[in-house]
Short mmCIF file of C-alpha atoms in Angstrom, two decimals:
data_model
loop_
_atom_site.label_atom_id
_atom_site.label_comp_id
_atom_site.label_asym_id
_atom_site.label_seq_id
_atom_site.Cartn_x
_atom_site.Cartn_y
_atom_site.Cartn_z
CA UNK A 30 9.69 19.75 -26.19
CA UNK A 31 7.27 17.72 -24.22
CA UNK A 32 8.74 14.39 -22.85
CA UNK A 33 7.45 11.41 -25.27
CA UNK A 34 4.94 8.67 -23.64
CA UNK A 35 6.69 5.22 -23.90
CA UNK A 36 5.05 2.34 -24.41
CA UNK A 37 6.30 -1.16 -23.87
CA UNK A 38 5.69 -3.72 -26.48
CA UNK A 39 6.25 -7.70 -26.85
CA UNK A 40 3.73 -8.41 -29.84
CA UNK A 41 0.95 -9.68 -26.95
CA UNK A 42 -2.79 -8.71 -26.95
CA UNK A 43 -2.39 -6.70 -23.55
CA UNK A 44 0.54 -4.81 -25.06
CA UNK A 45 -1.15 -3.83 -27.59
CA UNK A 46 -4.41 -2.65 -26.29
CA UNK A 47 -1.60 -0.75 -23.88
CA UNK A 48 -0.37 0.77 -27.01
CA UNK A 49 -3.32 2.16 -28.38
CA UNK A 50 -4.15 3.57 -24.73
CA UNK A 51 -0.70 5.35 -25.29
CA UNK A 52 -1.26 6.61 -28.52
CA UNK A 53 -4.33 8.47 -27.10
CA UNK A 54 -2.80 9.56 -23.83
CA UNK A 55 0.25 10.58 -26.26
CA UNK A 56 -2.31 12.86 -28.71
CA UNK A 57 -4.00 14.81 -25.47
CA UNK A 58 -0.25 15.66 -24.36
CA UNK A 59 0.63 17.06 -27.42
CA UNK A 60 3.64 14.52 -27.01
CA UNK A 61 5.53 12.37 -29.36
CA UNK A 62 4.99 8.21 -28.98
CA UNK A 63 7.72 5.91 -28.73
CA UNK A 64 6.86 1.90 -29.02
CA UNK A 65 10.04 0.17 -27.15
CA UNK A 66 10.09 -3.91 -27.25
CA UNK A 67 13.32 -4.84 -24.96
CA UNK A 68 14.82 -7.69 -26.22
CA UNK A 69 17.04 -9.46 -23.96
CA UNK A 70 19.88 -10.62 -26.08
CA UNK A 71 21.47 -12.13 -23.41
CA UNK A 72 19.39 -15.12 -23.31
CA UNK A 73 19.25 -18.20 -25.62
CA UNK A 74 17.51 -16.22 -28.39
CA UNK A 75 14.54 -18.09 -28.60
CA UNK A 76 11.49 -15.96 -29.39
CA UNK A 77 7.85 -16.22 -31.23
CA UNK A 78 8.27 -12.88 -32.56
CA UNK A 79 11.23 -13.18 -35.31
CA UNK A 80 13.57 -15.93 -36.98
CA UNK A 81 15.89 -17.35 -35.42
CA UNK A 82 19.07 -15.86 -36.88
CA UNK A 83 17.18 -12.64 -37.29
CA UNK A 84 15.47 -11.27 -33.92
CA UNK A 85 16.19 -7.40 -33.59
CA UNK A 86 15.04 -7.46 -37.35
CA UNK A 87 11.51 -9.16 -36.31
CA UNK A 88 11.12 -6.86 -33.43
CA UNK A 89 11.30 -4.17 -35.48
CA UNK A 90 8.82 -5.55 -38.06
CA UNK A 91 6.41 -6.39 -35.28
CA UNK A 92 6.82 -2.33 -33.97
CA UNK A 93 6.36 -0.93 -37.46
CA UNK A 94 3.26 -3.17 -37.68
CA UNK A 95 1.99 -1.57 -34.22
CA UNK A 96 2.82 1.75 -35.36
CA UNK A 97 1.09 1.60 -38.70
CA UNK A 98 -1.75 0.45 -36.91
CA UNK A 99 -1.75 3.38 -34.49
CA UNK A 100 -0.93 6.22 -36.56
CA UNK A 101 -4.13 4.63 -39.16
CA UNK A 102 -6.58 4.87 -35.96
CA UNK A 103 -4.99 8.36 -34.16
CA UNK A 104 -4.23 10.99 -37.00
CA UNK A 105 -1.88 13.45 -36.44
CA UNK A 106 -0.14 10.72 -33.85
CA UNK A 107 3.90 11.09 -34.24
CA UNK A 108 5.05 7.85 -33.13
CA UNK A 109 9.01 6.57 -33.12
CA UNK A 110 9.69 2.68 -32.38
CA UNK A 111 12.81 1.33 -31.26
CA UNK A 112 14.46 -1.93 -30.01
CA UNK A 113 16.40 -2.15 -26.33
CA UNK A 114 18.88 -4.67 -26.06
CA UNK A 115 18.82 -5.58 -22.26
CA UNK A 116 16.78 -7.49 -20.25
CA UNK A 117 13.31 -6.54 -20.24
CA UNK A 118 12.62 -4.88 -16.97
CA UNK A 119 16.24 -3.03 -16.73
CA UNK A 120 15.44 -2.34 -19.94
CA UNK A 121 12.32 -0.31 -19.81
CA UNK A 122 13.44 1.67 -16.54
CA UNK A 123 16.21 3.13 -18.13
CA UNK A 124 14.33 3.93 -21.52
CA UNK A 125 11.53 5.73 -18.73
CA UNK A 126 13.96 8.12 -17.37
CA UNK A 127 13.68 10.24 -20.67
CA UNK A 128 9.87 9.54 -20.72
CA UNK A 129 6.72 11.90 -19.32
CA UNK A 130 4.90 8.23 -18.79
CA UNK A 131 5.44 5.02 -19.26
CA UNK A 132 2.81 2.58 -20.40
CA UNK A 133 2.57 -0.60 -19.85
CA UNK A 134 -0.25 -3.90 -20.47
CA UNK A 135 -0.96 -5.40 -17.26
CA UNK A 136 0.29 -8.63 -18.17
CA UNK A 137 2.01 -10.11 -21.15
CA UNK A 138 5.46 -8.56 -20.89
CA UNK A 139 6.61 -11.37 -18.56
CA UNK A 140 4.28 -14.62 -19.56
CA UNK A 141 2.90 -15.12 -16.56
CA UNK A 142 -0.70 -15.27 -17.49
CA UNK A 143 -2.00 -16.66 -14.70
CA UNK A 144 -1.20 -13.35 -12.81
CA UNK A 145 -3.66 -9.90 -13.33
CA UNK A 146 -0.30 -8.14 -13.31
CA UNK A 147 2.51 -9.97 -14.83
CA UNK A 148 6.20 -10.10 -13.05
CA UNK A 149 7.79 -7.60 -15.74
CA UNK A 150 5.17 -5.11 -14.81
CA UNK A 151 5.69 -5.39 -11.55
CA UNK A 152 9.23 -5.11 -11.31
CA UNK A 153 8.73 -2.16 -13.50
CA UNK A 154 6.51 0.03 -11.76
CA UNK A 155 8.20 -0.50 -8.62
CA UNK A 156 11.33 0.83 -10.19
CA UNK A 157 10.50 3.78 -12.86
CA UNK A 158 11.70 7.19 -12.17
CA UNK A 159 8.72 7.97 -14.33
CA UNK A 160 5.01 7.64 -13.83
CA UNK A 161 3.50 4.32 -14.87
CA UNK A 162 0.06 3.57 -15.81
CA UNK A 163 -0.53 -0.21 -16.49
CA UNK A 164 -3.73 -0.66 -18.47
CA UNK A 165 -5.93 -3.33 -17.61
CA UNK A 166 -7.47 -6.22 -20.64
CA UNK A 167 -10.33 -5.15 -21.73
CA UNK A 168 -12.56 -7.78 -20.13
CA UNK A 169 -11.50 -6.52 -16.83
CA UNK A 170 -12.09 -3.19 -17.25
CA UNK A 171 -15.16 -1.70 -16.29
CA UNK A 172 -14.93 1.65 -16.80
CA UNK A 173 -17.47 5.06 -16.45
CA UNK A 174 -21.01 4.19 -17.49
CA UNK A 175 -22.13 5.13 -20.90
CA UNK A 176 -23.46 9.52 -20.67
CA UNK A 177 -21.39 9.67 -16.96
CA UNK A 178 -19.45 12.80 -16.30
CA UNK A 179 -15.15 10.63 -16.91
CA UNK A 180 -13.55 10.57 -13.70
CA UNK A 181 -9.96 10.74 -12.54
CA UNK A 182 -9.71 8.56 -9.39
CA UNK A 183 -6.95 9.43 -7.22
CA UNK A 184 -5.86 7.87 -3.80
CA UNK A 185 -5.50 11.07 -1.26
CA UNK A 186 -3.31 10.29 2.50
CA UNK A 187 -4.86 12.65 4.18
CA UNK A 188 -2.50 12.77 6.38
CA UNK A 189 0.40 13.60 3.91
CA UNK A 190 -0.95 14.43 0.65
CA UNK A 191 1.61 14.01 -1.93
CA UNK A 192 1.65 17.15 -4.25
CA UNK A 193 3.09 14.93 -7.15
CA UNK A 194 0.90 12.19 -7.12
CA UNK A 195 -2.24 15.24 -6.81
CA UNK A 196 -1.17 17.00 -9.53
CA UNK A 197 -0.33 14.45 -11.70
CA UNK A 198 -4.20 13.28 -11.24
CA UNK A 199 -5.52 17.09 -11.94
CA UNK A 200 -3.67 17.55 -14.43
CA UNK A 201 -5.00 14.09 -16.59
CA UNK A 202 -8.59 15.64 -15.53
CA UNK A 203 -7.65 18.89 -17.00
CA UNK A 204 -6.56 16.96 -20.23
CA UNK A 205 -9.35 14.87 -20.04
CA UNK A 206 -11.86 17.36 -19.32
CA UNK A 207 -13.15 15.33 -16.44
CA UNK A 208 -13.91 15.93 -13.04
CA UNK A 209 -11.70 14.58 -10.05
CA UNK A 210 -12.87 12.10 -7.18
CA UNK A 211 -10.53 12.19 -4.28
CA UNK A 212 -11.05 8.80 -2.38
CA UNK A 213 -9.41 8.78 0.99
CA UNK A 214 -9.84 5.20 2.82
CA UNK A 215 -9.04 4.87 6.62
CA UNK A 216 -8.44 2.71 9.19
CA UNK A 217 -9.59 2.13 12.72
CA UNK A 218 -6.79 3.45 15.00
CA UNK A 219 -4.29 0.95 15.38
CA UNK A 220 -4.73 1.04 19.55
CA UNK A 221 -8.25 -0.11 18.69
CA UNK A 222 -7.01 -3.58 17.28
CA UNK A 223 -4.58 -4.11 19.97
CA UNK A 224 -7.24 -4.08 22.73
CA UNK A 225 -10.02 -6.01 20.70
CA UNK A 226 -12.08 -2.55 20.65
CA UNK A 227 -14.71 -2.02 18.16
CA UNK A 228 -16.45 1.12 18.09
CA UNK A 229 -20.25 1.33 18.35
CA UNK A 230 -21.75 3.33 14.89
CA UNK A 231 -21.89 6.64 16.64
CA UNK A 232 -18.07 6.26 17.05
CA UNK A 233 -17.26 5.47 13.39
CA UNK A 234 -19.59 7.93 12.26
CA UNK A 235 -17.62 10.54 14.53
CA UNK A 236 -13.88 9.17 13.17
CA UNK A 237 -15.60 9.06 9.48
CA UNK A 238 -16.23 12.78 9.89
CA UNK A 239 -12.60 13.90 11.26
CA UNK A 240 -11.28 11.73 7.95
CA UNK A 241 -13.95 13.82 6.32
CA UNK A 242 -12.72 17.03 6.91
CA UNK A 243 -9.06 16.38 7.15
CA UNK A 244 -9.39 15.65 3.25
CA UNK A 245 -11.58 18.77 2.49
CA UNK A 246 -8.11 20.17 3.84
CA UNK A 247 -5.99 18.45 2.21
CA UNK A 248 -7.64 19.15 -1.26
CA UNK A 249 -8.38 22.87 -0.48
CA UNK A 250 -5.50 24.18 -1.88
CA UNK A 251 -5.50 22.04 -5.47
CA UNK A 252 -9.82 23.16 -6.09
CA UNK A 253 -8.08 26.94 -5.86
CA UNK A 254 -5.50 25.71 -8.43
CA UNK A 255 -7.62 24.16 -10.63
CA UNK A 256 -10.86 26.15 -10.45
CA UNK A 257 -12.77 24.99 -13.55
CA UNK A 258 -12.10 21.02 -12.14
CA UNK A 259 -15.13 19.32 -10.34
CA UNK A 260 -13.73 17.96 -7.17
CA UNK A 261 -16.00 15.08 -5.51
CA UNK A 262 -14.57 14.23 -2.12
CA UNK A 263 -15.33 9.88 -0.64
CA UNK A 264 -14.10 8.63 2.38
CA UNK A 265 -14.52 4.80 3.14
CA UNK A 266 -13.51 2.30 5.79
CA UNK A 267 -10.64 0.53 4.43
CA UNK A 268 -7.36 1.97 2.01
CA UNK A 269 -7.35 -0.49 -1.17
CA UNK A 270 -10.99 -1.79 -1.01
CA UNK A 271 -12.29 1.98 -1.22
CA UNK A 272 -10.08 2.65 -3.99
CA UNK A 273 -10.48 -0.71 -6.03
CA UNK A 274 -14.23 -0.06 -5.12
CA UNK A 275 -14.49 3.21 -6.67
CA UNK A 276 -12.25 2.06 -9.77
CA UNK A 277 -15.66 0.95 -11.26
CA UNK A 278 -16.22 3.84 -12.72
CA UNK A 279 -12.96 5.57 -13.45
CA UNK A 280 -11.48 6.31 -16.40
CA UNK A 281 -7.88 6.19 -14.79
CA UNK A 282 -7.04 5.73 -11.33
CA UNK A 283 -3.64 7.41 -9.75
CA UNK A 284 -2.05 6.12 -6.63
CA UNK A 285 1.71 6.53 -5.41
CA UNK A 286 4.39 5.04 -4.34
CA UNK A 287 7.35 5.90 -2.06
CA UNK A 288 10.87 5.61 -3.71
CA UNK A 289 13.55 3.78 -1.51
CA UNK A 290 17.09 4.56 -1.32
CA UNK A 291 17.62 0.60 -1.93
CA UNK A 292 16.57 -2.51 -3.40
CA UNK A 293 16.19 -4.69 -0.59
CA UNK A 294 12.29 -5.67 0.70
CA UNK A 295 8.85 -4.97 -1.00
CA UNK A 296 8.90 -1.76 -3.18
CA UNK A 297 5.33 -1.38 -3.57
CA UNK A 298 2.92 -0.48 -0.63
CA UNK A 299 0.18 -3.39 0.13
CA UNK A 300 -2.38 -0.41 -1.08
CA UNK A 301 -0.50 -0.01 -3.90
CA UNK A 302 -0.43 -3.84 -4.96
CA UNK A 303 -4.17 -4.29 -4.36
CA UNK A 304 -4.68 -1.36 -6.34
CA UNK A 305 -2.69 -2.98 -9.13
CA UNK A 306 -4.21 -6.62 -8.96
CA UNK A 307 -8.10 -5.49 -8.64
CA UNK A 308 -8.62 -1.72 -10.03
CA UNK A 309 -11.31 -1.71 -12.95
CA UNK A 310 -9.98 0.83 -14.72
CA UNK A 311 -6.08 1.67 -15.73
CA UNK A 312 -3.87 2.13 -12.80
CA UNK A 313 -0.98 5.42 -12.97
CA UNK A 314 1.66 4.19 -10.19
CA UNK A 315 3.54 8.10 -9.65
CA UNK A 316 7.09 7.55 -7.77
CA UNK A 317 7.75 10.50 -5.18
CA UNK A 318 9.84 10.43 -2.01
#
């Protein structure tokens, strides 16, 4: 049976419009959807979602309400909802492990609205077992112009490409029926920094074409996996600005992230952050080691 796609919900605009991106990524899968609102019952029970003496109860009317919604707009969508009692990023890690992909809106989940990505999100993607693709509110989303050929952005390290976070991106172009567009962004040397050195255009145009062909290398192997994908290969000066850059016309962009044996320090990369705060388009965060 092929793994459901999980979706967190709290009731909030972003969570919803995360939902319904679910729903469809759910229906090209062929997978079941499950609608998960973690309620942590821990706390003092206050919540805008349910009475007072009554809160698993309003959850669950607020889920059914989402699901009725989603299985009106996606026919043939089987969707399950459910209620976690935990708190609410513990929550949704351990209700991931059983997931293909978990979904997520960018913000919402934790109330901090003044933040692109909210804290629950966060703490979420830098945990999940799973893939994670946090979907951006509509008015930040730009997304492929109206008659482009979709795109499936994905964030190549040229210098050691990650064979889950590649295949997870050809595979959503082969469900998507869209082409691929491998952005590798690069740095000056680090040696050049330390001595103040900054080479003359010849120079960059030289390193720009080793950075060139070490990701026609990289990617050689996947175009002879997935022959009937278009591959379209962009180097730029610069990791997370050439990604968030090319985001503008994405229809999902896919970028990993290194588990660590432990909990202490950051647990997503600086690309990876930028990525999350600025992309135009949804952002799939794939775990590998």
């Amino acid at each position: 049976m092929t793994p459901p796609v999980l979706v967190g919900v709290d009731g909030s605009p972003e969570s919803t419009a995360a939902a319904h991106w679910a729903a469809e990524e759910a229906l090209r899968r062929g997978a079941p959807l499950r609608l998960v609102h973690v309620w942590p019952w821990l706390t003092d029970g206050r919540s805008a979602l349910a009475d007072a003496d009554s809160l698993p109860a309003g959850a669950l009317r607020m889920l059914a309400e989402i699901a009725g919604t989603l299985r009106t707009g996606h026919p043939g969508l089987d969707a399950h909802t459910d209620v976690v009692l935990d708190a609410a990023v513990d929550g949704l890690v351990a209700a991931a492990e059983a997931a293909g992909l978990l979904v997520l809106g960018s913000r919402g989940l934790g109330g901090f609205t003044g933040l692109l990505l909210g804290s629950v999100s966060r703490a979420t993607v830098a945990r999940s077992s799973s893939p994670v693709v946090v979907v951006r509110p509509a008015e930040a989303q730009a997304g492929a112009a109206t008659g482009a050929v979709p795109e499936v952005l994905v964030a190549v390290d040229v210098q050691a490409p990650n064979e889950a976070v590649l295949a997870f991106a050809f595979e959503e172009a082969q469900l998507r029926g869209a082409r691929v567009r491998a952005v590798h962004g690069w740095d000056l040397p680090p040696a050049f920094a330390a001595v103040g050195f900054v080479p003359s255009p010849p120079e960059t145009a030289e390193l720009q074409g080793l950075e060139a062909k070490a990701l026609t290398e990289a990617l050689a192997d996947w175009r002879e996996r997935y022959p009937g994908t278009e591959v379209v290969e962009e180097v730029r000066l610069g990791p997370a600005r050439a990604v968030v850059e090319a985001s503008e016309t994405a229809e999902l962009v896919v970028i990993g992230r290194r588990r660590r044996p432990h909990d202490f320090g950051p647990r997503l990369g600086r690309v990876a952050h930028a990525v999350l705060h600025h992309a135009q388009a949804p952002v799939a965060v794939v775990p590998h080691d």
